[in-house]
Amino acid sequence: MLAELKGLNEECGIFGIWGHPDAAQLTYYGLHSLQHRGQEGTGMVVSDQKRLKGLKGEGLVAEIFTAKAMEEMTGSAAIGHVRYATAGGGGYENVQPLLFNSQTGSLALAHNGNLVNANQLKLQLEGQGSIFQTSSDTEVLAHLIRRGGFSSIKDRVKTALTMLKGAYAFLIMTEDELMVALDPNGMRPLSIAKLGDAYVVASETCAFDVVGAEFVRDVLPGELITINANGIHSEMYSIASNQAMCTMEYVYFSRPDSNIQGINVHTARKAMGKKLALEVPIEADVVTGVPDSSISAAIGYAEQSGIPYEMGLIKNRYVGRTFIQPSQTLREQGVKMKLSPVRGVVEGKRVIMVDDSIVRGTTSRRIVTMLKEAGAKEVHVVISSPPIQNPCFYGIDTSTREELIASKLSPEEIREMIGADSLTFLSVEGMLGAIGKDPREDQCGQCLACFTGKYPTEIYPTELTLETVK
């Protein structure tokens, strides 16, 4: 996967639909459109209002949901998930949705995000007799729901949600209803749409376009939406506080054709490129972007600077996902297999290479080397986000400061390490301005923790014993 080579893995993606006879088939298409958010595993659970049936596996959407397997997935409601491993690691048992059966009914959960107090809650629940079947933080919610003292499933869900800390967008399905919940900080994108009389929920609006659904609105921070035979009902289970949408959704994670908080991702990235050109005027012959997430910013830089945009790097879309093998030799070959420089574009030229971020720096070094080997006279690297100096605890795989090169080296030291002729990052103010936020406002509505170190929630220790949580 190119994301693995770039240093950041995507967040997970969730999709749900209620009230459509082709629920499973539409979920397949919805998950396919969200495949960029996770390629390690996928699953779906369908409901025919009598029972829940699940299908999941490690692999891509098209690999798991074969025509034969889908014949058994009948029902008018479904939830689905595409995953990359965050909390709990990989493994079949951690692939979502998680499905739980009991004497009083079944429950399916799909989650995008990361619970920062999952370890504390697990230890408390295990002390009360719970036995966990997975290492995923998502299972915590199921145990909290089952231990709730209220008779109503909705009341139990509301109580359980108030105990969670961190980033989460949840789809919770029983035989007769679908519940949708977003954390009080609104750290993950989640929207709702209509398809005829059916309701559709997804991590990104691009999934609505694929299935032909019409966008209705974003799910609000701290909101719980219930969809059943009686229609749709909304209530606030928590007071929304310090709204903090993950800024990396605009920079890297989301598809360019998605809208987040009413802002088109491609437009935001293009504006970031324009801000870069204003902040970093460079004399060069050509501008190119690292496919795919940096193309929009590269176009914006070219338009603002007047330097022509060219396709200086080509992404090979036909390299199998199993190519990356656990040997150092093959890992070193990874970038060359995934990306190829266009010699006719870069040879003898001063090249501005636009990328969205630098995490560990190894991939940037390899790309700069490739461009110079292809004859580029100069390679100037411009990054359409600020330096990532702080770990993320909310669902991105940068949970330690040691793996972040910008936390250890200055921009000049990074430039020297990657072999570029110059290296510049977009300012925090420029990035916020590009997505229409006022950087002078303390509550700008964005999570900037990986850039500034200011986290919107409490951060809990990862190594715990039962004594530490008492």
Short mmCIF file of C-alpha atoms in Angstrom, two decimals:
data_model
loop_
_atom_site.label_atom_id
_atom_site.label_comp_id
_atom_site.label_asym_id
_atom_site.label_seq_id
_atom_site.Cartn_x
_atom_site.Cartn_y
_atom_site.Cartn_z
CA MET A 1 0.00 0.00 0.00
CA LEU A 2 1.30 3.46 -0.84
CA ALA A 3 0.01 4.73 2.49
CA GLU A 4 2.33 2.30 4.26
CA LEU A 5 5.21 3.63 2.25
CA LYS A 6 4.24 7.23 2.86
CA GLY A 7 4.33 6.70 6.61
CA LEU A 8 0.68 7.32 7.54
CA ASN A 9 -2.05 4.74 7.51
CA GLU A 10 -5.62 5.81 6.94
CA GLU A 11 -8.32 5.78 9.53
CA CYS A 12 -11.14 3.25 9.34
CA GLY A 13 -14.36 3.80 7.42
CA ILE A 14 -17.96 2.94 8.31
CA PHE A 15 -21.13 2.67 6.24
CA GLY A 16 -24.70 1.87 7.23
CA ILE A 17 -28.13 1.71 5.63
CA TRP A 18 -31.61 1.19 7.00
CA GLY A 19 -34.80 0.40 5.09
CA HIS A 20 -33.63 -0.78 1.67
CA PRO A 21 -34.19 -4.26 0.14
CA ASP A 22 -30.68 -4.23 -1.37
CA ALA A 23 -28.95 -3.16 1.85
CA ALA A 24 -26.05 -5.61 1.56
CA GLN A 25 -25.29 -4.78 -2.07
CA LEU A 26 -25.37 -1.04 -1.38
CA THR A 27 -23.11 -1.53 1.63
CA TYR A 28 -20.64 -3.32 -0.65
CA TYR A 29 -20.52 -0.30 -2.96
CA GLY A 30 -20.32 2.10 -0.04
CA LEU A 31 -17.41 0.22 1.51
CA HIS A 32 -15.66 0.03 -1.84
CA SER A 33 -15.74 3.83 -2.04
CA LEU A 34 -14.24 3.99 1.46
CA GLN A 35 -11.51 1.42 0.73
CA HIS A 36 -8.82 4.13 0.93
CA ARG A 37 -9.51 4.41 4.68
CA GLY A 38 -8.41 0.84 5.40
CA GLN A 39 -7.18 -2.16 3.43
CA GLU A 40 -6.38 -4.72 6.14
CA GLY A 41 -9.87 -6.09 6.72
CA THR A 42 -13.53 -5.54 6.00
CA GLY A 43 -16.90 -6.84 7.11
CA MET A 44 -20.62 -6.26 7.14
CA VAL A 45 -23.61 -7.33 9.21
CA VAL A 46 -27.13 -7.45 7.75
CA SER A 47 -30.50 -7.51 9.49
CA ASP A 48 -33.77 -8.92 8.23
CA GLN A 49 -35.50 -7.64 11.40
CA LYS A 50 -35.39 -11.17 12.84
CA ARG A 51 -31.68 -11.89 13.12
CA LEU A 52 -28.26 -10.45 12.36
CA LYS A 53 -25.86 -12.20 10.00
CA GLY A 54 -22.21 -11.25 9.57
CA LEU A 55 -19.50 -11.69 6.95
CA LYS A 56 -15.93 -10.47 7.40
CA GLY A 57 -12.32 -11.24 6.61
CA GLU A 58 -8.79 -9.93 6.25
CA GLY A 59 -8.41 -8.40 2.82
CA LEU A 60 -9.97 -5.91 0.44
CA VAL A 61 -13.70 -5.38 -0.09
CA ALA A 62 -13.73 -7.15 -3.46
CA GLU A 63 -11.80 -10.11 -2.02
CA ILE A 64 -14.07 -10.72 0.97
CA PHE A 65 -17.51 -9.95 -0.49
CA THR A 66 -17.54 -12.40 -3.39
CA ALA A 67 -20.71 -13.01 -5.39
CA LYS A 68 -21.21 -16.39 -3.71
CA ALA A 69 -20.71 -15.01 -0.21
CA MET A 70 -23.11 -12.13 -0.85
CA GLU A 71 -25.95 -14.50 -1.79
CA GLU A 72 -26.47 -15.21 1.91
CA MET A 73 -26.44 -11.56 2.95
CA THR A 74 -30.11 -10.68 2.70
CA GLY A 75 -31.96 -8.05 4.67
CA SER A 76 -33.18 -4.46 4.60
CA ALA A 77 -30.52 -3.03 6.94
CA ALA A 78 -26.75 -3.36 7.12
CA ILE A 79 -23.63 -1.84 8.61
CA GLY A 80 -20.11 -2.25 7.23
CA HIS A 81 -16.50 -1.40 8.02
CA VAL A 82 -13.11 -1.12 6.34
CA ARG A 83 -10.18 -1.35 8.70
CA TYR A 84 -6.56 -0.73 9.27
CA ALA A 85 -5.19 -1.78 12.63
CA THR A 86 -5.00 0.90 15.33
CA ALA A 87 -5.78 -0.12 18.91
CA GLY A 88 -5.56 -3.88 19.32
CA GLY A 89 -3.55 -4.63 16.19
CA GLY A 90 -4.59 -6.89 13.33
CA GLY A 91 -6.12 -10.34 13.20
CA TYR A 92 -9.42 -11.77 12.00
CA GLU A 93 -11.05 -11.43 15.42
CA ASN A 94 -10.53 -7.65 15.34
CA VAL A 95 -12.13 -7.16 11.91
CA GLN A 96 -15.41 -5.27 12.25
CA PRO A 97 -18.34 -5.07 12.58
CA LEU A 98 -18.16 -6.98 15.85
CA LEU A 99 -21.23 -9.17 16.28
CA PHE A 100 -22.52 -10.32 19.68
CA ASN A 101 -25.36 -12.76 20.28
CA SER A 102 -27.25 -13.28 23.54
CA GLN A 103 -30.54 -14.63 24.87
CA THR A 104 -32.04 -11.15 24.76
CA GLY A 105 -30.99 -10.25 21.23
CA SER A 106 -28.01 -9.51 19.02
CA LEU A 107 -25.82 -6.44 18.70
CA ALA A 108 -23.38 -5.34 15.96
CA LEU A 109 -20.82 -2.55 16.28
CA ALA A 110 -18.72 -0.66 13.73
CA HIS A 111 -16.30 2.02 14.91
CA ASN A 112 -14.06 4.65 13.36
CA GLY A 113 -11.63 6.23 15.80
CA ASN A 114 -9.73 5.31 18.94
CA LEU A 115 -10.76 5.28 22.60
CA VAL A 116 -7.98 6.76 24.71
CA ASN A 117 -9.39 5.27 27.94
CA ALA A 118 -10.03 1.79 26.53
CA ASN A 119 -7.37 0.13 28.68
CA GLN A 120 -8.76 1.66 31.86
CA LEU A 121 -12.28 0.52 31.01
CA LYS A 122 -11.12 -2.97 30.04
CA LEU A 123 -9.37 -3.47 33.36
CA GLN A 124 -12.42 -2.27 35.26
CA LEU A 125 -14.74 -4.51 33.25
CA GLU A 126 -12.47 -7.53 33.62
CA GLY A 127 -12.42 -6.89 37.36
CA GLN A 128 -16.22 -7.16 37.24
CA GLY A 129 -16.11 -10.45 35.34
CA SER A 130 -16.08 -9.47 31.67
CA ILE A 131 -14.14 -11.66 29.24
CA PHE A 132 -12.96 -9.95 26.05
CA GLN A 133 -12.91 -11.89 22.80
CA THR A 134 -10.82 -9.36 20.86
CA SER A 135 -8.00 -6.91 21.54
CA SER A 136 -9.96 -4.11 19.85
CA ASP A 137 -11.01 -1.05 21.85
CA THR A 138 -14.40 -1.26 20.09
CA GLU A 139 -15.47 -4.25 22.17
CA VAL A 140 -15.45 -2.08 25.29
CA LEU A 141 -18.67 -0.40 24.18
CA ALA A 142 -20.47 -3.75 23.79
CA HIS A 143 -19.60 -4.75 27.37
CA LEU A 144 -20.69 -1.37 28.71
CA ILE A 145 -24.01 -1.64 26.87
CA ARG A 146 -24.68 -5.15 28.17
CA ARG A 147 -23.88 -4.09 31.74
CA GLY A 148 -26.21 -1.08 31.60
CA GLY A 149 -28.96 -1.13 34.19
CA PHE A 150 -31.71 0.28 31.99
CA SER A 151 -34.23 -1.82 30.12
CA SER A 152 -34.11 0.32 26.96
CA ILE A 153 -31.22 -0.45 24.60
CA LYS A 154 -31.07 3.24 23.70
CA ASP A 155 -30.70 4.29 27.34
CA ARG A 156 -27.98 1.71 27.83
CA VAL A 157 -26.15 2.99 24.75
CA LYS A 158 -26.41 6.60 25.95
CA THR A 159 -25.02 5.73 29.36
CA ALA A 160 -22.20 3.68 27.84
CA LEU A 161 -21.20 6.43 25.42
CA THR A 162 -20.76 8.94 28.26
CA MET A 163 -18.04 6.68 29.71
CA LEU A 164 -15.89 6.77 26.57
CA LYS A 165 -13.05 9.22 25.95
CA GLY A 166 -11.39 9.87 22.63
CA ALA A 167 -12.45 9.85 18.99
CA TYR A 168 -15.35 7.70 17.88
CA ALA A 169 -18.00 7.44 15.23
CA PHE A 170 -20.17 4.40 16.01
CA LEU A 171 -22.79 2.43 14.12
CA ILE A 172 -24.75 0.18 16.50
CA MET A 173 -27.31 -2.21 15.03
CA THR A 174 -29.82 -4.57 16.61
CA GLU A 175 -32.49 -6.65 14.88
CA ASP A 176 -34.89 -3.73 14.82
CA GLU A 177 -32.94 -0.48 14.87
CA LEU A 178 -29.78 1.32 13.84
CA MET A 179 -28.08 3.82 16.15
CA VAL A 180 -25.49 6.37 15.05
CA ALA A 181 -23.23 8.18 17.51
CA LEU A 182 -20.43 10.74 17.26
CA ASP A 183 -18.07 11.73 20.08
CA PRO A 184 -18.66 15.10 21.82
CA ASN A 185 -15.62 16.65 20.12
CA GLY A 186 -16.74 15.57 16.63
CA MET A 187 -13.25 14.31 15.78
CA ARG A 188 -14.33 11.97 12.97
CA PRO A 189 -16.39 12.85 9.88
CA LEU A 190 -19.84 11.23 9.82
CA SER A 191 -22.83 12.17 7.68
CA ILE A 192 -26.37 11.03 6.97
CA ALA A 193 -28.23 10.85 3.64
CA LYS A 194 -31.50 9.61 2.14
CA LEU A 195 -32.00 7.07 -0.63
CA GLY A 196 -35.70 7.01 -1.35
CA ASP A 197 -37.25 6.04 1.98
CA ALA A 198 -33.99 4.54 3.25
CA TYR A 199 -31.43 6.26 5.44
CA VAL A 200 -27.69 5.99 4.73
CA VAL A 201 -24.79 6.86 7.05
CA ALA A 202 -21.11 7.03 6.06
CA SER A 203 -17.70 8.31 7.11
CA GLU A 204 -17.38 10.26 3.88
CA THR A 205 -19.90 11.81 1.52
CA CYS A 206 -18.22 10.17 -1.49
CA ALA A 207 -20.00 6.95 -0.42
CA PHE A 208 -23.37 8.66 -0.91
CA ASP A 209 -22.51 9.56 -4.48
CA VAL A 210 -21.64 5.95 -5.28
CA VAL A 211 -24.98 4.55 -4.07
CA GLY A 212 -27.07 7.48 -5.33
CA ALA A 213 -28.07 8.82 -1.90
CA GLU A 214 -28.77 12.49 -1.25
CA PHE A 215 -26.78 14.18 1.51
CA VAL A 216 -28.94 15.45 4.38
CA ARG A 217 -26.52 16.70 7.03
CA ASP A 218 -23.50 15.96 9.17
CA VAL A 219 -23.97 14.08 12.43
CA LEU A 220 -23.43 16.52 15.30
CA PRO A 221 -20.82 16.10 18.04
CA GLY A 222 -22.44 14.35 21.01
CA GLU A 223 -25.47 13.30 18.95
CA LEU A 224 -27.23 9.92 19.01
CA ILE A 225 -29.47 9.16 16.05
CA THR A 226 -31.90 6.23 16.17
CA ILE A 227 -33.42 4.82 12.97
CA ASN A 228 -36.15 2.16 13.08
CA ALA A 229 -39.63 1.33 11.76
CA ASN A 230 -40.94 4.52 13.35
CA GLY A 231 -38.53 6.70 11.39
CA ILE A 232 -35.55 8.71 12.58
CA HIS A 233 -35.04 10.30 15.99
CA SER A 234 -32.20 12.52 17.16
CA GLU A 235 -31.09 13.51 20.66
CA MET A 236 -27.94 14.75 22.36
CA TYR A 237 -26.44 12.18 24.73
CA SER A 238 -23.66 14.62 25.66
CA ILE A 239 -23.04 18.34 25.48
CA ALA A 240 -20.82 19.12 22.50
CA SER A 241 -17.59 20.69 23.70
CA ASN A 242 -14.46 21.97 21.99
CA GLN A 243 -15.32 20.69 18.54
CA ALA A 244 -12.11 19.30 17.05
CA MET A 245 -12.40 17.69 13.64
CA CYS A 246 -9.18 15.90 12.64
CA THR A 247 -7.37 18.32 10.33
CA MET A 248 -5.58 15.43 8.61
CA GLU A 249 -8.93 14.50 7.06
CA TYR A 250 -8.53 17.59 4.87
CA VAL A 251 -4.79 17.17 4.39
CA TYR A 252 -4.59 13.47 3.59
CA PHE A 253 -7.18 10.93 4.72
CA SER A 254 -10.41 11.78 2.90
CA ARG A 255 -11.10 11.39 -0.79
CA PRO A 256 -10.94 14.63 -2.80
CA ASP A 257 -14.59 14.28 -3.83
CA SER A 258 -15.81 14.16 -0.22
CA ASN A 259 -17.16 17.15 1.71
CA ILE A 260 -16.37 17.63 5.40
CA GLN A 261 -18.36 20.20 7.37
CA GLY A 262 -19.56 21.56 4.05
CA ILE A 263 -16.01 22.02 2.73
CA ASN A 264 -14.91 20.11 -0.35
CA VAL A 265 -11.65 18.27 0.33
CA HIS A 266 -10.16 18.92 -3.13
CA THR A 267 -10.92 22.63 -2.81
CA ALA A 268 -9.32 22.75 0.64
CA ARG A 269 -6.17 20.96 -0.57
CA LYS A 270 -5.92 23.21 -3.60
CA ALA A 271 -6.17 26.23 -1.31
CA MET A 272 -3.37 24.76 0.84
CA GLY A 273 -1.21 24.62 -2.27
CA LYS A 274 -1.98 28.25 -3.05
CA LYS A 275 -1.12 29.26 0.52
CA LEU A 276 2.19 27.39 0.14
CA ALA A 277 3.02 29.31 -3.02
CA LEU A 278 2.39 32.59 -1.21
CA GLU A 279 4.41 31.56 1.84
CA VAL A 280 7.20 29.86 -0.13
CA PRO A 281 8.05 31.55 -3.46
CA ILE A 282 10.55 29.30 -5.24
CA GLU A 283 12.19 29.70 -8.64
CA ALA A 284 11.59 26.48 -10.54
CA ASP A 285 10.57 25.05 -13.90
CA VAL A 286 7.87 22.55 -12.97
CA VAL A 287 5.54 21.60 -10.12
CA THR A 288 4.57 18.00 -9.45
CA GLY A 289 2.65 16.22 -6.70
CA VAL A 290 3.05 12.85 -5.02
CA PRO A 291 0.00 10.77 -6.06
CA ASP A 292 -2.73 10.73 -5.02
CA SER A 293 -3.41 12.90 -1.97
CA SER A 294 -0.98 15.68 -2.94
CA ILE A 295 -2.18 16.29 -6.48
CA SER A 296 -4.78 18.89 -5.47
CA ALA A 297 -2.24 20.90 -3.45
CA ALA A 298 0.27 20.71 -6.32
CA ILE A 299 -2.31 22.10 -8.75
CA GLY A 300 -3.03 24.94 -6.33
CA TYR A 301 0.67 25.73 -5.96
CA ALA A 302 1.12 25.78 -9.73
CA GLU A 303 -1.87 28.05 -10.30
CA GLN A 304 -0.77 30.55 -7.66
CA SER A 305 2.92 30.56 -8.64
CA GLY A 306 2.46 30.49 -12.39
CA ILE A 307 4.88 27.56 -12.64
CA PRO A 308 3.40 24.82 -14.86
CA TYR A 309 2.05 21.69 -13.21
CA GLU A 310 3.26 18.43 -14.74
CA MET A 311 2.80 14.76 -13.92
CA GLY A 312 6.34 14.14 -12.76
CA LEU A 313 5.47 11.04 -10.72
CA ILE A 314 3.29 8.14 -11.81
CA LYS A 315 1.56 5.76 -9.40
CA ASN A 316 1.47 2.13 -10.45
CA ARG A 317 -2.05 0.98 -9.60
CA TYR A 318 -1.51 -2.66 -10.48
CA VAL A 319 1.01 -3.71 -7.85
CA GLY A 320 -0.62 -6.37 -5.71
CA ARG A 321 -1.28 -5.48 -2.09
CA THR A 322 0.76 -8.51 -1.00
CA PHE A 323 3.91 -7.21 -2.67
CA ILE A 324 5.41 -5.67 0.47
CA GLN A 325 7.17 -8.61 2.09
CA PRO A 326 8.90 -8.61 5.49
CA SER A 327 12.43 -8.45 4.09
CA GLN A 328 14.40 -5.22 4.13
CA THR A 329 15.45 -5.65 0.49
CA LEU A 330 11.86 -5.75 -0.75
CA ARG A 331 10.82 -2.91 1.54
CA GLU A 332 13.54 -0.77 0.00
CA GLN A 333 12.15 -1.58 -3.44
CA GLY A 334 8.64 -0.59 -2.36
CA VAL A 335 8.65 3.04 -3.48
CA LYS A 336 10.19 2.17 -6.86
CA MET A 337 7.39 -0.33 -7.47
CA LYS A 338 4.66 2.06 -6.38
CA LEU A 339 5.97 5.28 -7.92
CA SER A 340 7.90 6.04 -11.09
CA PRO A 341 9.39 9.39 -12.12
CA VAL A 342 8.61 10.69 -15.59
CA ARG A 343 12.08 11.38 -16.97
CA GLY A 344 10.78 13.44 -19.86
CA VAL A 345 9.12 15.84 -17.41
CA VAL A 346 11.83 16.23 -14.75
CA GLU A 347 15.11 15.77 -16.62
CA GLY A 348 17.19 18.94 -16.51
CA LYS A 349 14.45 20.77 -14.61
CA ARG A 350 14.20 22.51 -11.26
CA VAL A 351 11.34 20.55 -9.70
CA ILE A 352 8.98 21.56 -6.91
CA MET A 353 7.69 18.36 -5.33
CA VAL A 354 4.50 18.87 -3.32
CA ASP A 355 3.61 16.30 -0.66
CA ASP A 356 0.98 16.34 2.07
CA SER A 357 3.15 15.39 5.07
CA ILE A 358 6.43 13.97 6.30
CA VAL A 359 6.18 11.40 9.07
CA ARG A 360 9.33 9.28 9.23
CA GLY A 361 11.15 10.83 6.28
CA THR A 362 12.30 7.62 4.59
CA THR A 363 9.81 7.79 1.75
CA SER A 364 10.54 11.45 1.04
CA ARG A 365 14.23 10.62 0.78
CA ARG A 366 13.56 7.83 -1.69
CA ILE A 367 11.30 9.98 -3.88
CA VAL A 368 13.83 12.82 -3.96
CA THR A 369 16.51 10.31 -4.91
CA MET A 370 14.33 8.91 -7.71
CA LEU A 371 13.68 12.36 -9.15
CA LYS A 372 17.37 13.21 -9.14
CA GLU A 373 18.27 9.86 -10.67
CA ALA A 374 15.76 10.71 -13.41
CA GLY A 375 17.74 13.86 -14.16
CA ALA A 376 16.09 16.55 -12.04
CA LYS A 377 18.56 19.42 -11.61
CA GLU A 378 17.03 20.55 -8.32
CA VAL A 379 14.26 19.12 -6.10
CA HIS A 380 12.48 21.51 -3.78
CA VAL A 381 10.11 19.75 -1.36
CA VAL A 382 7.10 21.70 -0.11
CA ILE A 383 4.69 20.13 2.37
CA SER A 384 1.03 21.19 2.47
CA SER A 385 0.82 20.80 6.26
CA PRO A 386 2.96 21.85 9.25
CA PRO A 387 5.58 19.48 10.71
CA ILE A 388 4.01 16.50 12.50
CA GLN A 389 5.82 16.69 15.84
CA ASN A 390 3.39 15.01 18.22
CA PRO A 391 1.82 11.53 18.35
CA CYS A 392 -1.86 10.93 17.62
CA PHE A 393 -3.93 8.93 20.10
CA TYR A 394 -7.20 9.15 18.18
CA GLY A 395 -6.85 6.56 15.44
CA ILE A 396 -3.75 7.33 13.36
CA ASP A 397 -0.75 5.04 13.63
CA THR A 398 1.67 7.63 15.04
CA SER A 399 1.35 6.91 18.75
CA THR A 400 4.97 7.52 19.75
CA ARG A 401 7.07 10.65 19.41
CA GLU A 402 10.18 8.62 18.54
CA GLU A 403 8.81 7.66 15.10
CA LEU A 404 8.18 11.27 14.07
CA ILE A 405 11.19 12.80 12.39
CA ALA A 406 10.01 16.40 12.94
CA SER A 407 10.03 15.82 16.70
CA LYS A 408 13.76 15.14 16.58
CA LEU A 409 15.15 17.19 13.70
CA SER A 410 14.80 20.77 12.52
CA PRO A 411 13.45 21.46 9.01
CA GLU A 412 17.02 22.10 7.82
CA GLU A 413 18.19 18.79 9.30
CA ILE A 414 15.25 16.99 7.64
CA ARG A 415 16.10 18.67 4.34
CA GLU A 416 19.64 17.40 4.57
CA MET A 417 18.46 13.90 5.50
CA ILE A 418 16.06 13.59 2.54
CA GLY A 419 18.52 15.14 0.09
CA ALA A 420 16.30 18.01 -1.08
CA ASP A 421 17.60 21.37 -2.26
CA SER A 422 15.05 23.06 -0.02
CA LEU A 423 12.26 21.99 2.33
CA THR A 424 9.37 24.09 3.54
CA PHE A 425 6.21 23.29 5.50
CA LEU A 426 2.89 25.13 5.37
CA SER A 427 2.21 27.17 8.49
CA VAL A 428 -0.62 26.26 10.87
CA GLU A 429 -2.25 29.60 10.04
CA GLY A 430 -2.01 28.92 6.31
CA MET A 431 -3.49 25.45 6.68
CA LEU A 432 -6.43 26.68 8.75
CA GLY A 433 -7.04 29.57 6.38
CA ALA A 434 -7.16 27.13 3.46
CA ILE A 435 -10.04 25.22 5.04
CA GLY A 436 -11.91 28.40 5.95
CA LYS A 437 -11.04 28.54 9.65
CA ASP A 438 -9.87 31.60 11.56
CA PRO A 439 -6.53 30.71 13.19
CA ARG A 440 -7.01 33.58 15.67
CA GLU A 441 -9.91 31.76 17.29
CA ASP A 442 -9.04 29.40 20.12
CA GLN A 443 -12.01 27.22 19.19
CA CYS A 444 -11.30 26.96 15.47
CA GLY A 445 -13.14 23.62 15.29
CA GLN A 446 -10.09 21.57 14.32
CA CYS A 447 -7.86 19.08 16.10
CA LEU A 448 -4.27 20.27 15.63
CA ALA A 449 -2.67 18.02 18.24
CA CYS A 450 -0.17 16.35 15.89
CA PHE A 451 1.10 19.81 14.90
CA THR A 452 0.81 21.80 18.13
CA GLY A 453 0.70 19.21 20.93
CA LYS A 454 -2.60 20.61 22.25
CA TYR A 455 -4.92 17.62 22.65
CA PRO A 456 -8.70 18.15 22.76
CA THR A 457 -9.23 15.37 25.34
CA GLU A 458 -7.42 13.88 28.30
CA ILE A 459 -4.65 11.46 27.35
CA TYR A 460 -4.36 8.30 29.43
CA PRO A 461 -1.32 6.10 30.10
CA THR A 462 -1.07 3.03 27.86
CA GLU A 463 0.61 0.72 30.36
CA LEU A 464 -1.81 -0.06 33.16
CA THR A 465 -2.51 -2.45 35.97
CA LEU A 466 -5.71 -2.87 37.91
CA GLU A 467 -4.17 -0.87 40.77
CA THR A 468 -3.51 2.19 38.59
CA VAL A 469 -7.17 2.59 37.62
CA LYS A 470 -8.70 2.16 41.07
#
